[in-house]
mmCIF file of C-alpha atoms in Angstrom:
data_model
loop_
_atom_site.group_PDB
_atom_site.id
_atom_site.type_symbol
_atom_site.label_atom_id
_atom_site.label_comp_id
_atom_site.label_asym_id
_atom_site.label_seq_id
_atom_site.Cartn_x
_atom_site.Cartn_y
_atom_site.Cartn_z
ATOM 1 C CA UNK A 531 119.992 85.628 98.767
ATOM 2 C CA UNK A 532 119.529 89.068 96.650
ATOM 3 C CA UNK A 533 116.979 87.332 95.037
ATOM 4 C CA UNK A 534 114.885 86.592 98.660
ATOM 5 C CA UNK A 535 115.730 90.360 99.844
ATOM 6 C CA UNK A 536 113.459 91.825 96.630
ATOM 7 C CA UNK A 537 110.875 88.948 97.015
ATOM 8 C CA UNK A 538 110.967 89.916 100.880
ATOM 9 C CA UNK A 539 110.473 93.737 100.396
ATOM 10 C CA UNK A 540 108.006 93.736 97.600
ATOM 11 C CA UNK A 541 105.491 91.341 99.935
ATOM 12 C CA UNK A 542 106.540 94.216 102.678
ATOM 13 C CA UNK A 543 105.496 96.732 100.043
ATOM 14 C CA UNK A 544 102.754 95.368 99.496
ATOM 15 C CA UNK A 545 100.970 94.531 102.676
ATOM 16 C CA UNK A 546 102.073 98.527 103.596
ATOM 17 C CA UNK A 547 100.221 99.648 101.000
ATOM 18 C CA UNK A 548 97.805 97.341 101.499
ATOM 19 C CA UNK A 549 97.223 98.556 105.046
ATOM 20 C CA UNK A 550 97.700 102.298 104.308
ATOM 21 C CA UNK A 551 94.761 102.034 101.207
ATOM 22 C CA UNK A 552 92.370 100.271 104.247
ATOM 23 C CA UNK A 553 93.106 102.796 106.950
ATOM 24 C CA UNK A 554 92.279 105.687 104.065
ATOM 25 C CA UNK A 555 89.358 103.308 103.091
ATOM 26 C CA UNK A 556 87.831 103.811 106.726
ATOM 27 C CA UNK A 557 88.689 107.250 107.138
ATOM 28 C CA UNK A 558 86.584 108.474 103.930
ATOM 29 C CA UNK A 559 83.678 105.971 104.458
ATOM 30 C CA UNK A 560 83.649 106.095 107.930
ATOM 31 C CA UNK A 561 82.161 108.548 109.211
ATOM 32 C CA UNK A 562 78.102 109.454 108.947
ATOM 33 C CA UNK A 563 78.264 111.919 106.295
ATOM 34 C CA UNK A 564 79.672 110.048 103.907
ATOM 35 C CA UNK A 565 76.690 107.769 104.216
ATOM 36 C CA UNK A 566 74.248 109.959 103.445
ATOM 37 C CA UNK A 567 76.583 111.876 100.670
ATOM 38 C CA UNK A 568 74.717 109.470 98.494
ATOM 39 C CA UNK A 569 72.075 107.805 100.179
ATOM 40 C CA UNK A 570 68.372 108.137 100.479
ATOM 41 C CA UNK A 571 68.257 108.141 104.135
ATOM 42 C CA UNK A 572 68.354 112.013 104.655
ATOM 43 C CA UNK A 573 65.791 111.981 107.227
ATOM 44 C CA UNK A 574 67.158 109.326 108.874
ATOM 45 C CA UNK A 575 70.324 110.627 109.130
ATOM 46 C CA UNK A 576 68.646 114.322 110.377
ATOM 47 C CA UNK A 577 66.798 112.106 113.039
ATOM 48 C CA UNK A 578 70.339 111.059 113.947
ATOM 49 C CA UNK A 579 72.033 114.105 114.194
ATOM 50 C CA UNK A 580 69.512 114.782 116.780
ATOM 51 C CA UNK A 581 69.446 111.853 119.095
ATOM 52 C CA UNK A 582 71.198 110.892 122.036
ATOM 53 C CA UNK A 583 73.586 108.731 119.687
ATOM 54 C CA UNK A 584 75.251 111.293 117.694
ATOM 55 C CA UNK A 585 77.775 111.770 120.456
ATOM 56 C CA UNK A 586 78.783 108.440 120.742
ATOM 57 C CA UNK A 587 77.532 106.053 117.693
ATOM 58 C CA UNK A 588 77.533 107.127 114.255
ATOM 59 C CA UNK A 589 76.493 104.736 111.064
ATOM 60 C CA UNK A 590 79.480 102.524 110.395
ATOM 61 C CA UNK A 591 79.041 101.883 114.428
ATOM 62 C CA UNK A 592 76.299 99.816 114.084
ATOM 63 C CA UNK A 593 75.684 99.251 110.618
ATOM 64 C CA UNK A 594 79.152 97.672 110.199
ATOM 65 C CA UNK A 595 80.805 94.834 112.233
ATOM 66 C CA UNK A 596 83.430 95.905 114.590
ATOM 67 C CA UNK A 597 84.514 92.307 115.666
ATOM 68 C CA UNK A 598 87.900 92.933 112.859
ATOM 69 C CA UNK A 599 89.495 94.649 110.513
ATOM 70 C CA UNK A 600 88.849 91.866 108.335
ATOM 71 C CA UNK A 601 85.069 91.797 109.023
ATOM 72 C CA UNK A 602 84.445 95.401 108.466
ATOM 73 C CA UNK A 603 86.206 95.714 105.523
ATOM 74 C CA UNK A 604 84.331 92.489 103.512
ATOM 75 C CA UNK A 605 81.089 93.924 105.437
ATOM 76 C CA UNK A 606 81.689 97.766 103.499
ATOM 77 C CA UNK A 607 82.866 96.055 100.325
ATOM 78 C CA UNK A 608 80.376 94.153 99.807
ATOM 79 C CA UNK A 609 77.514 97.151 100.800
ATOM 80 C CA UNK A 610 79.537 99.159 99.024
ATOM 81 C CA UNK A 611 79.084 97.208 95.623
ATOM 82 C CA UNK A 612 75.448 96.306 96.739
ATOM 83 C CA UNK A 613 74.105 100.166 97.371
ATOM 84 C CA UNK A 614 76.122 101.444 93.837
ATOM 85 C CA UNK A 615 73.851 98.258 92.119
ATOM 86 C CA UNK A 616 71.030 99.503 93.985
ATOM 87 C CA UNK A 617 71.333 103.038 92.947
ATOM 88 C CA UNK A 618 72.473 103.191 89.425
ATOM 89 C CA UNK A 619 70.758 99.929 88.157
ATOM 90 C CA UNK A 620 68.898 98.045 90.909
ATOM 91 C CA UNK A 621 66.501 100.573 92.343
ATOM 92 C CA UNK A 622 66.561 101.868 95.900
ATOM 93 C CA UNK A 623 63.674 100.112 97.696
ATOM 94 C CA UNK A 624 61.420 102.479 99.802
ATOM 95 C CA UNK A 625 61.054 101.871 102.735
ATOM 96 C CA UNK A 626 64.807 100.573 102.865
ATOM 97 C CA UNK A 627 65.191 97.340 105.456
ATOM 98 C CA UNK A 628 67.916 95.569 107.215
ATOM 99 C CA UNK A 629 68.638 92.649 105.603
ATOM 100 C CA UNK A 630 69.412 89.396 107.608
ATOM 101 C CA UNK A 631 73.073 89.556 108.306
ATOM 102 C CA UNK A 632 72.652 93.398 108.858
ATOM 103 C CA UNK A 633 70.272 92.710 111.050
ATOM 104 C CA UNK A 634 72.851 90.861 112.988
ATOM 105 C CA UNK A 635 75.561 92.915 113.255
ATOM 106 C CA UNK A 636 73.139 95.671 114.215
ATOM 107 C CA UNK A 637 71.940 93.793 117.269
ATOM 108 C CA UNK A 638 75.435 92.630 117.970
ATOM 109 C CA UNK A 639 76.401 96.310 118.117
ATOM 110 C CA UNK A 640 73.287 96.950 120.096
ATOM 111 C CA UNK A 641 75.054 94.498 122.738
ATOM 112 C CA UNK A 642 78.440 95.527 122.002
ATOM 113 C CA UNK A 643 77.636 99.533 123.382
ATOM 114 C CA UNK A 644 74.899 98.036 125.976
ATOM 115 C CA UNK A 645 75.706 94.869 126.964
ATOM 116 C CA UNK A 646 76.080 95.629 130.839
ATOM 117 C CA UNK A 647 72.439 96.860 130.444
ATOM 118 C CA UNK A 648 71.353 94.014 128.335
ATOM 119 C CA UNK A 649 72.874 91.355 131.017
ATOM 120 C CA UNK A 650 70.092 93.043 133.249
ATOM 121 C CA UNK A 651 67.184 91.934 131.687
ATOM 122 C CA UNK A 652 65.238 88.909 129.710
ATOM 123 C CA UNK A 653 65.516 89.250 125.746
ATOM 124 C CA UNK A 654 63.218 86.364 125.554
ATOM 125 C CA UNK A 655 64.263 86.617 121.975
ATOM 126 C CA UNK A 656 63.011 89.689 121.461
ATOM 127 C CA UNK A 657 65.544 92.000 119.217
ATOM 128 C CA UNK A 658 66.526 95.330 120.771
ATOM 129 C CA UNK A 659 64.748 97.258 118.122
ATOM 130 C CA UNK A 660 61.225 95.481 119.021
ATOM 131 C CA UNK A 661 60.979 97.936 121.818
ATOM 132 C CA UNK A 662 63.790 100.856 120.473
ATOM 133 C CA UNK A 663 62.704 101.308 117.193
ATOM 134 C CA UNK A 664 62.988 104.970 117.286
ATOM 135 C CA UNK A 665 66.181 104.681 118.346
ATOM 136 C CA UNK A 666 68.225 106.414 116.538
ATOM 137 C CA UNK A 667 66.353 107.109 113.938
ATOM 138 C CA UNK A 668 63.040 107.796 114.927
ATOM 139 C CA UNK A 669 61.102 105.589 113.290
#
C-alpha cells in the first residue's frame, strides 16, 4: 500500500508540473510580441498593431489551433522547432507563406471568430483570405 501512495503522488507530481510548465509555456509564447521578438514579420506585425484585430485577435489566435490544449501545444512545438531550423540553419524564406495545415487552422479560426457572418453567405470554396487578404496584415 506505501508502495502505491509514492507511485500515486509522483504520477500526481508529475502531471502538476506537467500542467504548470504548459500554462507558463502559453503565457510567454502567447502573446504577439513574443512572435515577432524573433521573427521577420516586423511589418506585419506593425500592420497588426494597427488594424481592427489588435483588440480582439492577436497571432497565436489564428495562427494556432484553439480546438485543445492538446492541439495547440503539438501545433507551437512543432513551429517552434520548425522557425529555430528555419532561422539558425534553414533560411527564412521571403516572402514567408502559410503552409497547408496552417492554412487550415487559419481559416478555421477565420470561422471560429466569424462564423455567424460566414453562415450568411456562399464560400463556394473560396478561402476567407481570397477576398480579406489585407486583413490583418495588410497585404
Amino acid at each position: 500500500m506505501q508502495k502505491r501512495l509514492k507511485i500515486l503522488l509522483f504520477a500526481l507530481g508529475v502531471v502538476v508540473f506537467a500542467a504548470v510548465a504548459v500554462k507558463g509555456l502559453f503565457a510567454v509564447t502567447g502573446p504577439s510580441e513574443f512572435c515577432v521578438s524573433c521573427h521577420t514579420m516586423k511589418s506585419q506585425y506593425r500592420n497588426w498593431s494597427h488594424s481592427a484585430h489588435r483588440n480582439w485577435a492577436g497571432c497565436s489566435d489564428c495562427h494556432v489551433p484553439q480546438e485543445s490544449v492538446a492541439a495547440k501545444l503539438v501545433a507551437k512545438t512543432r513551429d517552434g522547432i520548425s522557425h529555430v531550423y528555419a532561422y539558425t540553419i534553414g533560411g527564412v524564406p521571403d516572402p514567408i507563406r502559410l503552409k497547408p495545415r496552417s492554412r487550415k487552422t487559419v481559416m478555421n479560426n477565420c470561422i471560429r471568430c466569424h462564423g455567424q457572418l460566414v453562415e450568411k453567405i456562399s464560400m463556394d470554396g473560396r478561402k476567407c483570405w481570397d477576398c480579406h487578404r489585407g486583413t490583418p496584415h495588410g497585404y
